[in-house]
Tab-separated table of C-alpha atoms in Angstrom:
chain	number	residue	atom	x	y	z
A	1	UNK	CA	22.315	16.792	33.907
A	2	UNK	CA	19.422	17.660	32.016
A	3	UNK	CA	15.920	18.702	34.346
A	4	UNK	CA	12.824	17.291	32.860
A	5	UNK	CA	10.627	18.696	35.735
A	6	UNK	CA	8.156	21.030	34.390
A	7	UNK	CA	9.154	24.757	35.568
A	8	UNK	CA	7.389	27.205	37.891
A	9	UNK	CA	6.554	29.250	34.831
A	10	UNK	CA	5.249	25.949	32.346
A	11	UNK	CA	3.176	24.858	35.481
A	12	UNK	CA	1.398	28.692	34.824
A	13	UNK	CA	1.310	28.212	31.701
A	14	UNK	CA	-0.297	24.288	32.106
A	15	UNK	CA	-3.427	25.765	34.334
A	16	UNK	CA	-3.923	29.050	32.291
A	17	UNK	CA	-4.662	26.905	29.073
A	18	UNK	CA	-6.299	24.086	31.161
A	19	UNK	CA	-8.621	26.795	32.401
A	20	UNK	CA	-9.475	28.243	28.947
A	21	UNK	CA	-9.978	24.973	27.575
A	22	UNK	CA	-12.472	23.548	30.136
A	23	UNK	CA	-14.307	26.774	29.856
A	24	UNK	CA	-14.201	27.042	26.298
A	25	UNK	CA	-13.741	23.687	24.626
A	26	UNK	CA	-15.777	20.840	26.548
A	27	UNK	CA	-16.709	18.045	25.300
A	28	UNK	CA	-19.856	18.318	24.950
A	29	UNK	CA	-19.146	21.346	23.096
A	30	UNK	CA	-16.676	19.499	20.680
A	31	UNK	CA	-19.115	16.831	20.412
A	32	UNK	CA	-21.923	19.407	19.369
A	33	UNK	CA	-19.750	20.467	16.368
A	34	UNK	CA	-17.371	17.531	15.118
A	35	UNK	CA	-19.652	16.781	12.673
A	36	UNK	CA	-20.569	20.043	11.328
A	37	UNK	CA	-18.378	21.600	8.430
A	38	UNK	CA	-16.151	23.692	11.220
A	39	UNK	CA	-14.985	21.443	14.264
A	40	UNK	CA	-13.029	24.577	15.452
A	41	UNK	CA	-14.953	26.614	18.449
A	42	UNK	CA	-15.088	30.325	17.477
A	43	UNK	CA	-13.004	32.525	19.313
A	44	UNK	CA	-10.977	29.913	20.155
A	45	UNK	CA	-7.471	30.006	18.615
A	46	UNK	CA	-7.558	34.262	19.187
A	47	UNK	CA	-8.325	33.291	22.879
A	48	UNK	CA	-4.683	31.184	22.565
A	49	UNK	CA	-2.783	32.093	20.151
A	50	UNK	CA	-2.817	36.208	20.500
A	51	UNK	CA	-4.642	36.718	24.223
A	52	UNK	CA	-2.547	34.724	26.015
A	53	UNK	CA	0.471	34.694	23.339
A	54	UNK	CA	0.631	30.699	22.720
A	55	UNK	CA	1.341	30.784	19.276
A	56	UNK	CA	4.385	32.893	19.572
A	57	UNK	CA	6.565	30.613	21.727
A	58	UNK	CA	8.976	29.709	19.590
A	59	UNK	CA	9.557	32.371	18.531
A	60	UNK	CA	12.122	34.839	19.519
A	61	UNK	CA	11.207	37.986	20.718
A	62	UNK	CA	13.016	40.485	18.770
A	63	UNK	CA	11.163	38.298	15.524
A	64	UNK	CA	7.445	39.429	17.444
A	65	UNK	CA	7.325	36.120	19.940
A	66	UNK	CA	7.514	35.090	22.966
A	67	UNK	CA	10.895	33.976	23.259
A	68	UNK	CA	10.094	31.195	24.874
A	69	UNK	CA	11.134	27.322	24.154
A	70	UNK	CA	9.961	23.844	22.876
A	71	UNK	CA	9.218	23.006	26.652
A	72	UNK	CA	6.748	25.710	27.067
A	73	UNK	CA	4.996	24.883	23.549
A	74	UNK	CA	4.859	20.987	24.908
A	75	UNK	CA	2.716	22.022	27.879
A	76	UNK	CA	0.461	23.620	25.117
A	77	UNK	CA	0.185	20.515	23.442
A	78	UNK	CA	-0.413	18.713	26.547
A	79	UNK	CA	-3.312	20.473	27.362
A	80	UNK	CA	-4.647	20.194	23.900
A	81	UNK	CA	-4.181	16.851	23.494
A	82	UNK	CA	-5.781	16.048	26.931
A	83	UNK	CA	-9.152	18.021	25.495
A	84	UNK	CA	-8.662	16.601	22.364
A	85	UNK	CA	-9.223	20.073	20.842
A	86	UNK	CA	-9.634	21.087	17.505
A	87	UNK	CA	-7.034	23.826	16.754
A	88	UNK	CA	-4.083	24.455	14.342
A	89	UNK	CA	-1.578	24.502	16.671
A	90	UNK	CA	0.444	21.541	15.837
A	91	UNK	CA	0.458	22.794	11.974
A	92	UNK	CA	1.169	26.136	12.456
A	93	UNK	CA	2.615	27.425	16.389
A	94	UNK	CA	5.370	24.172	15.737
A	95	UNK	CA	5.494	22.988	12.132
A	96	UNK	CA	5.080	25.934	10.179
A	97	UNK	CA	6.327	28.254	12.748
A	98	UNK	CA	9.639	26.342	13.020
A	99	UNK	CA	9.923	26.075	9.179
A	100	UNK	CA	9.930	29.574	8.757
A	101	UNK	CA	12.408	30.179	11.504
A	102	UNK	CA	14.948	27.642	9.710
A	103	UNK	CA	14.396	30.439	6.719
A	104	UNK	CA	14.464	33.294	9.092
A	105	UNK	CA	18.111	33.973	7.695
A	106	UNK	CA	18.451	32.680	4.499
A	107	UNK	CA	15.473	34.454	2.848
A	108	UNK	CA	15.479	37.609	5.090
A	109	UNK	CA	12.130	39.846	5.175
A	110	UNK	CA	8.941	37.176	3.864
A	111	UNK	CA	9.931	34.631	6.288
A	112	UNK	CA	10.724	36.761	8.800
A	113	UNK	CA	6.942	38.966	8.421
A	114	UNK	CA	5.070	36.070	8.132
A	115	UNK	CA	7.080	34.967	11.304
A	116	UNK	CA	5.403	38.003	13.113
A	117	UNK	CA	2.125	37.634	11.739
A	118	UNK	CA	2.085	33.929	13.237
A	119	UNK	CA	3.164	34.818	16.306
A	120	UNK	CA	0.729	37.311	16.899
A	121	UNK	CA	-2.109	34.902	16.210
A	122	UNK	CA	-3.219	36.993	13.938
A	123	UNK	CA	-2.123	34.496	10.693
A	124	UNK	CA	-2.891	30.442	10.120
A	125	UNK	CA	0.111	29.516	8.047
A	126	UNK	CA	0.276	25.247	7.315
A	127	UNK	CA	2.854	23.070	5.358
A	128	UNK	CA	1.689	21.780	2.364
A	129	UNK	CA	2.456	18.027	2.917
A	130	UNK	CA	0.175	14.887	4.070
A	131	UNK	CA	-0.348	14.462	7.820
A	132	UNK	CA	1.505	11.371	7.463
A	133	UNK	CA	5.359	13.081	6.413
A	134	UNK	CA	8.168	11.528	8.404
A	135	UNK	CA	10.728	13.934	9.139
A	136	UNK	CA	13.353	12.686	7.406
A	137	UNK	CA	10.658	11.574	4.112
A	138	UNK	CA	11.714	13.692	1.063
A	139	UNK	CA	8.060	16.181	1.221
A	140	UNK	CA	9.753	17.880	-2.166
A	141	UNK	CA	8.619	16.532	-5.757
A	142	UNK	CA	11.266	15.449	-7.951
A	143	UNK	CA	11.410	17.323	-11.736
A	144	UNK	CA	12.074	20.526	-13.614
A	145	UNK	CA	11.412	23.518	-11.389
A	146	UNK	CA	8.350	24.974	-11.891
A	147	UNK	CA	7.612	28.133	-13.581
A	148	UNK	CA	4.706	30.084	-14.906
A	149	UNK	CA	3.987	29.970	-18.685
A	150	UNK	CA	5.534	32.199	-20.832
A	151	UNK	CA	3.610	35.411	-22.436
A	152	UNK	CA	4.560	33.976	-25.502
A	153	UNK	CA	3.589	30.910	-25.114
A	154	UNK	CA	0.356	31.525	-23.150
A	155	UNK	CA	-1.943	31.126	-25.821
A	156	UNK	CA	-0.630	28.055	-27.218
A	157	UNK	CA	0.441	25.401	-24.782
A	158	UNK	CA	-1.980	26.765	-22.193
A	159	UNK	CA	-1.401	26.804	-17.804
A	160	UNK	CA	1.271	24.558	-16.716
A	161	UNK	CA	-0.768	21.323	-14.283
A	162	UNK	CA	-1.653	22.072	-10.974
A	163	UNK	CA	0.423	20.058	-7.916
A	164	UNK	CA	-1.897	18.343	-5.685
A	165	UNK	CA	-1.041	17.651	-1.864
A	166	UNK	CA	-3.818	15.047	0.303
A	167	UNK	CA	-4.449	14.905	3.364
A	168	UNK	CA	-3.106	18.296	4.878
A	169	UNK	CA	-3.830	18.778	8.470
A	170	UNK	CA	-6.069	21.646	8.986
A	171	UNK	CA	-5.458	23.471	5.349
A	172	UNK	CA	-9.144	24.619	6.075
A	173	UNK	CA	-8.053	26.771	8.381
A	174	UNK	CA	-5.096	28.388	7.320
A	175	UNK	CA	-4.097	31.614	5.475
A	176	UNK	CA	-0.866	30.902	4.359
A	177	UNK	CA	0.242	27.109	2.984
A	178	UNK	CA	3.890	26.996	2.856
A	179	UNK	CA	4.178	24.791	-0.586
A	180	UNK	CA	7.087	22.413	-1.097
A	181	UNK	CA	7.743	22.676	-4.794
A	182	UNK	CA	10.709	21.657	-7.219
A	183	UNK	CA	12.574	24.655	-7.307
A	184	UNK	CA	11.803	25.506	-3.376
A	185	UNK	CA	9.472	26.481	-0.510
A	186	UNK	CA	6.702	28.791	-1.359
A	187	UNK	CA	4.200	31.128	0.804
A	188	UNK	CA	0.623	30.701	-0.978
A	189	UNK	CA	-2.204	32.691	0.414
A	190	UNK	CA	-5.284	30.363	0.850
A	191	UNK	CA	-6.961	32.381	-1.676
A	192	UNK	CA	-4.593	31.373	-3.932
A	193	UNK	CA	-5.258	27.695	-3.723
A	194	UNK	CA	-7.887	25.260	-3.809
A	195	UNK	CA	-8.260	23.428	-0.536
A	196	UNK	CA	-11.049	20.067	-0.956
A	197	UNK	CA	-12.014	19.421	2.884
A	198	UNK	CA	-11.526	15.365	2.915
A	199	UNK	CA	-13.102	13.058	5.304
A	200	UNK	CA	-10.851	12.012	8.543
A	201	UNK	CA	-11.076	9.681	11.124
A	202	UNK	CA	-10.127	12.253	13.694
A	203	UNK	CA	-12.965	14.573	13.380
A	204	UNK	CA	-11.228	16.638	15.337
A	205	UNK	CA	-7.664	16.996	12.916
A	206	UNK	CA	-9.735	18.279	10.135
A	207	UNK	CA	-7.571	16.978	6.536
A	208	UNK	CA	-7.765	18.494	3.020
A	209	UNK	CA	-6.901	17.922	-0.089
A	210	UNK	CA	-4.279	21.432	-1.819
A	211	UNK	CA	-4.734	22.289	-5.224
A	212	UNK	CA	-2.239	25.033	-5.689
A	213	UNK	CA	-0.861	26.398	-9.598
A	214	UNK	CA	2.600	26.524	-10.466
A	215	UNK	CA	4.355	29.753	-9.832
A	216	UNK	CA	1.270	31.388	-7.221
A	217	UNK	CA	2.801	32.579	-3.937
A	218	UNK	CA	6.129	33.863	-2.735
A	219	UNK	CA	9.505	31.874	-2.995
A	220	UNK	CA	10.999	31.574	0.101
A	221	UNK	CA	13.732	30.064	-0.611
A	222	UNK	CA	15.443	26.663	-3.127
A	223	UNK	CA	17.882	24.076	-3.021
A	224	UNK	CA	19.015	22.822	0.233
A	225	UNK	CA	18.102	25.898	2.429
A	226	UNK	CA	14.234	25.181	1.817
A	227	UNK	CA	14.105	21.246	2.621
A	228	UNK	CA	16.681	21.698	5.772
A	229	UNK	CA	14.537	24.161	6.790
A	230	UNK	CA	10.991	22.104	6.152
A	231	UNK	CA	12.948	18.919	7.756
A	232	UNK	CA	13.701	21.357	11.005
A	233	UNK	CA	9.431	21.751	10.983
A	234	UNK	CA	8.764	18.328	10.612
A	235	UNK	CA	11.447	17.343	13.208
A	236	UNK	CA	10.261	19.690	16.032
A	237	UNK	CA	6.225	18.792	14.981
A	238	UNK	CA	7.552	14.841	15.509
A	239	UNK	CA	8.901	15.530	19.082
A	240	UNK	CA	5.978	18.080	20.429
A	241	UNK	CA	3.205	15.671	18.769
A	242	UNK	CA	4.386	12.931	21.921
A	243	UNK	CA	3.697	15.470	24.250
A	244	UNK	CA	0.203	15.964	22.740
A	245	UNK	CA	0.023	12.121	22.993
A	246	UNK	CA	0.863	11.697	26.134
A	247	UNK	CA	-1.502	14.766	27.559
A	248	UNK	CA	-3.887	12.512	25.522
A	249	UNK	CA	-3.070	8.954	27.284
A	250	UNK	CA	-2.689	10.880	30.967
A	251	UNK	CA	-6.337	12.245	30.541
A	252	UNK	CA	-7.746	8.440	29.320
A	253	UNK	CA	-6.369	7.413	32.681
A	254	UNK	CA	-7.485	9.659	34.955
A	255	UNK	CA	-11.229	8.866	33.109
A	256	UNK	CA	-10.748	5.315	33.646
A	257	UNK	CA	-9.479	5.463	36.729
A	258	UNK	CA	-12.085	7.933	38.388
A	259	UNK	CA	-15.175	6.024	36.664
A	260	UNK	CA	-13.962	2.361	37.935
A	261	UNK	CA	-13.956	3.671	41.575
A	262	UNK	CA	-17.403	5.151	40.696
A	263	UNK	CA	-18.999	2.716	38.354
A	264	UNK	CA	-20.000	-0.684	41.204
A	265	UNK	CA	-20.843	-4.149	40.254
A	266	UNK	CA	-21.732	-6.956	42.871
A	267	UNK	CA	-21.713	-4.129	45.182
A	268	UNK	CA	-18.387	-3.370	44.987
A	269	UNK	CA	-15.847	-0.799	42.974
A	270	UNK	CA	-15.094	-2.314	39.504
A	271	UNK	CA	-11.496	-0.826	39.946
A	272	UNK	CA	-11.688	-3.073	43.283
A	273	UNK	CA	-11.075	-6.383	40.940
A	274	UNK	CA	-7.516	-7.694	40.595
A	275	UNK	CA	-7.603	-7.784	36.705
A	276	UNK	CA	-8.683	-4.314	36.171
A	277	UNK	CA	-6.058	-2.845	38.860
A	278	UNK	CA	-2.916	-4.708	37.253
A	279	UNK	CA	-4.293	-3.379	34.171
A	280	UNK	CA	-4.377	0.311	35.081
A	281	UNK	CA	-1.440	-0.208	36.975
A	282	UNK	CA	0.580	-1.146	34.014
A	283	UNK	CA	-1.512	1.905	32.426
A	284	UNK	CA	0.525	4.294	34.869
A	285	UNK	CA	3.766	2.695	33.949
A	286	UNK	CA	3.675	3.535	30.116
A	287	UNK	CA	2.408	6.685	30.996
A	288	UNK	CA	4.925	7.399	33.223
A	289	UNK	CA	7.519	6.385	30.346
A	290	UNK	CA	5.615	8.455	27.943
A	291	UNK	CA	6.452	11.640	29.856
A	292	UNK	CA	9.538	10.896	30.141
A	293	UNK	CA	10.155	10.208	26.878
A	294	UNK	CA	7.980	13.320	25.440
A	295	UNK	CA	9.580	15.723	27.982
A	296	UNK	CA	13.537	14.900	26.422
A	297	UNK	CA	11.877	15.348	23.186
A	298	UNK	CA	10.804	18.487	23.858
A	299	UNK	CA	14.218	19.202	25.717
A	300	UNK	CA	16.280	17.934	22.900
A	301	UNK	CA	14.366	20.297	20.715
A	302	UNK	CA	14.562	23.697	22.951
A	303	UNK	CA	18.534	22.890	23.641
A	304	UNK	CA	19.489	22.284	20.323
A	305	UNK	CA	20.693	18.982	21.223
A	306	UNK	CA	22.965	17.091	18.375
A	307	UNK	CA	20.933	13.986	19.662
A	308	UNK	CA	17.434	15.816	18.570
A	309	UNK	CA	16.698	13.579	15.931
A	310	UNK	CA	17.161	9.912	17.521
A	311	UNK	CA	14.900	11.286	21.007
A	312	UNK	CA	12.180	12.247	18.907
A	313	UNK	CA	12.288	9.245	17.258
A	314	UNK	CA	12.422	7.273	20.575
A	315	UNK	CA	9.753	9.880	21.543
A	316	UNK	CA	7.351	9.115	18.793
A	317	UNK	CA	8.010	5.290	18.340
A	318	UNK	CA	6.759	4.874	22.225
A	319	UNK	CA	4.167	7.676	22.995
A	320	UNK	CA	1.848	6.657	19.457
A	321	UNK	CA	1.658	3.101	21.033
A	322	UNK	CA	0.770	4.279	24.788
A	323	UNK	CA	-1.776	7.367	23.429
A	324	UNK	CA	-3.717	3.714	21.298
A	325	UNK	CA	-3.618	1.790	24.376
A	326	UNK	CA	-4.510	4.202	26.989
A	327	UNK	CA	-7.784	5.198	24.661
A	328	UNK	CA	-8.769	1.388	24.172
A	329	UNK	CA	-8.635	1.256	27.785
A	330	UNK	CA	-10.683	4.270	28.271
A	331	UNK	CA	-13.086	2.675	25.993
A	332	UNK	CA	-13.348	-0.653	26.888
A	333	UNK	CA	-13.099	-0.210	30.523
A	334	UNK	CA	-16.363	2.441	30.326
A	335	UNK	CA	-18.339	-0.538	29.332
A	336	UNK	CA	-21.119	-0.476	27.090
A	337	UNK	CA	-21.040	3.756	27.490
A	338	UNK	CA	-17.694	3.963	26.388
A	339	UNK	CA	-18.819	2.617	22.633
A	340	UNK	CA	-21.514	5.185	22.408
A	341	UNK	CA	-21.407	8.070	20.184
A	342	UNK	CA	-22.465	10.693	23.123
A	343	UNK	CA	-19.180	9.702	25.336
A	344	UNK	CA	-16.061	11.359	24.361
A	345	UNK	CA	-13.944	8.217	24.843
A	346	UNK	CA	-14.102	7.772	20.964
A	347	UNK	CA	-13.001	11.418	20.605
A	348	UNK	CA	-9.649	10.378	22.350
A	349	UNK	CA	-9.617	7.031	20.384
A	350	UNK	CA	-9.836	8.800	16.347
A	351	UNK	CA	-7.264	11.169	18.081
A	352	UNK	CA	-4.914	8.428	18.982
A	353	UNK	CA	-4.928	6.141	15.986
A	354	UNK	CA	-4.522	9.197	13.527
A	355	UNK	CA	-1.365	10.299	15.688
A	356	UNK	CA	0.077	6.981	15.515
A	357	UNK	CA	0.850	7.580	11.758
A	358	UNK	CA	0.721	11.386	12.097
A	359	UNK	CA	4.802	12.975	11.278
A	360	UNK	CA	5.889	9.088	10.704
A	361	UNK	CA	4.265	6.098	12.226
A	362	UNK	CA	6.130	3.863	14.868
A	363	UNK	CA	7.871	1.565	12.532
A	364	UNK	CA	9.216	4.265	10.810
A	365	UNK	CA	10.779	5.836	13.615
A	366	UNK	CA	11.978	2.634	14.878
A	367	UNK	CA	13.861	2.321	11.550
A	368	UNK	CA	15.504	5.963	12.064
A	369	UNK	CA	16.442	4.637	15.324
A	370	UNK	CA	18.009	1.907	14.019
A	371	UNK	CA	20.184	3.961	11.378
A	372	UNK	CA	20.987	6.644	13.900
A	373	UNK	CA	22.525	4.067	16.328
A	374	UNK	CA	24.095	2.254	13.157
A	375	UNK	CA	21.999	-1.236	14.532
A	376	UNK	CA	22.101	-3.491	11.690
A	377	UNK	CA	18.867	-5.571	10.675
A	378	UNK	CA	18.649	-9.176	11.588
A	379	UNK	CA	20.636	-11.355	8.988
């Protein structure tokens, strides 16, 4: 029987990045900078990623990582999500990170180096597809495989078009974009590519549009090996993205909970009124299914499990809807402060409704659902 109670050593982990996040990442000091041209807080991602070794979790030890599991990169994303904080970890400790480790064999040494360098913190690396990829959407164009021009041809026919990817989660911040192409999976060096910051409604997620030329970067690898392997990073940044979700929907409760015993009207508790307990009460339920459901997600993913793909699904077709509705509580039951630019409700809010149709939106995963347990459509 599978244990979904958090370990002595993830409940460590949960108050070491708790601690570095409330001393490093308020919200006051997120909502100093979302709306400057770098959300992220300096120092920040060295402070996680290589001091205390977060970015290296899933990956094995004898590749430069941690060794550790899914589980342990979960309570990361808890934490993150809870702060709504501005960091590349999503895109590049899961997605990326467990890309590269589906290549780790197939292409040998430039997966496996820039495995090291990205679990030492030291390297950004982010896939090259909109925000919005399902894992089991086809991220790879269709066509010829690409190819540089010829030296023969140079002069005449001139450079082949550039591919253009929008809305790529925090391509402003990486060194590496890992570049889904015809012919296979490339490593481009952000140098080597044009990123156009875009405007999102998660200030927080910052998106860009990737201008990269045909034939810049490394091949790691074609055919079938690349897109199982981008699938696997897709996959694993579906099931972890509930349990940034749910950190997300567990810290709009606690807020709405502590202010309503605080805030008084008709000198009494606002949380004192029938209406507003059943409605926090049924608050704690979801949540309490949202763990559940984000913590055999994460499971699933660190055991290998065969049934993976349908409990992130479940995963990510229930936590997006709880995450919405525990911020429009927040919100709403703040009162008039919740609307107000200087309250970081609406920070949770943006964060919510973009990961509702981050990695696949509900409906989509209720359709893989549906083909996974072979449920036919209403006639």
């Amino acid at each position: 029987m599978t244990d979904l109670l958090y370990s002595e050593t993830e409940d460590d982990l949960r108050a070491t990045v708790r601690a570095l996040l409330a001393d490093r990442a308020g919200h006051q000091t997120l909502l100093d900078r979302i709306e400057t041209d770098d959300p992220y807080v300096p120092g920040l991602w060295k402070s996680l990623a290589g001091d205390i070794g977060a970015a290296g979790l899933l990956v094995p030890e004898k590749l430069g990582g941690q060794g550790a599991s899914h589980r342990e990169a979960a309570v990361v994303l808890e934490e993150l999500g809870r702060a709504v904080t501005p960091l590349p970890y999503l895109t590049s400790a899961v997605v990326a990170t467990e890309t590269l480790l589906g290549l780790a064999g197939e292409s040998g040494g430039p997966a496996v180096e820039l495995l090291a360098e990205l679990a030492s913190g030291r390297t950004v690396a982010v896939l090259a597809v909109p925000l919005s990829t399902a894992p089991d959407a086809e991220p790879f164009p269709s066509g010829a495989p690409e190819a540089g021009p010829s030296p023969s041809a140079a002069s005449g026919a001139g450079p082949l078009p550039a591919s253009t990817v929008a809305g790529v989660a925090d391509a402003v911040a990486a060194d590496v974009l890992l570049v889904p192409r015809a012919d296979g999976l490339y490593a481009v060096p952000a140098e080597g590519a044009t990123v156009e910051p875009q405007t999102p409604l998660d200030l927080t997620r910052p998106l860009a549009r990737v201008i990269t030329r045909p034939g810049a970067g490394t091949r790691l690898a074609d055919g079938d090996a690349a897109r199982t392997a981008v699938r696997r990073g897709l996959l694993a940044g579906a099931g972890l993205l509930a349990s940034e979700q749910l950190g997300l929907a567990e810290r709009c409760l606690e807020e709405t909970v502590r202010y309503t015993r605080e805030r008084h009207q008709f000198n009494r508790p606002v949380g004192s009124f029938q209406a507003l307990k059943h409605r926090m009460a049924q608050l704690w339920l979801d949540v309490v299914g949202a763990r559940a459901a984000a913590r055999a997600a994460a499971d699933a993913l660190a055991t290998g499990s065969p049934d993976a793909p349908l409990t992130v699904a479940v995963a990510q077709a229930y936590c997006s809807k709880v995450a919405v509705r525990a911020a429009e509580e927040c919100v709403q039951l703040h009162g008039g402060i919740g609307m107000t630019w200087e309250h970081p409700a609406h920070l949770a809010l943006k964060r919510a409704k973009s990961d509702q149709i981050a990695l696949g939106s509900a409906g989509r995963h209720q359709d893989a659902i549906a083909v996974l347990m072979d449920l036919p459509a209403p006639a």
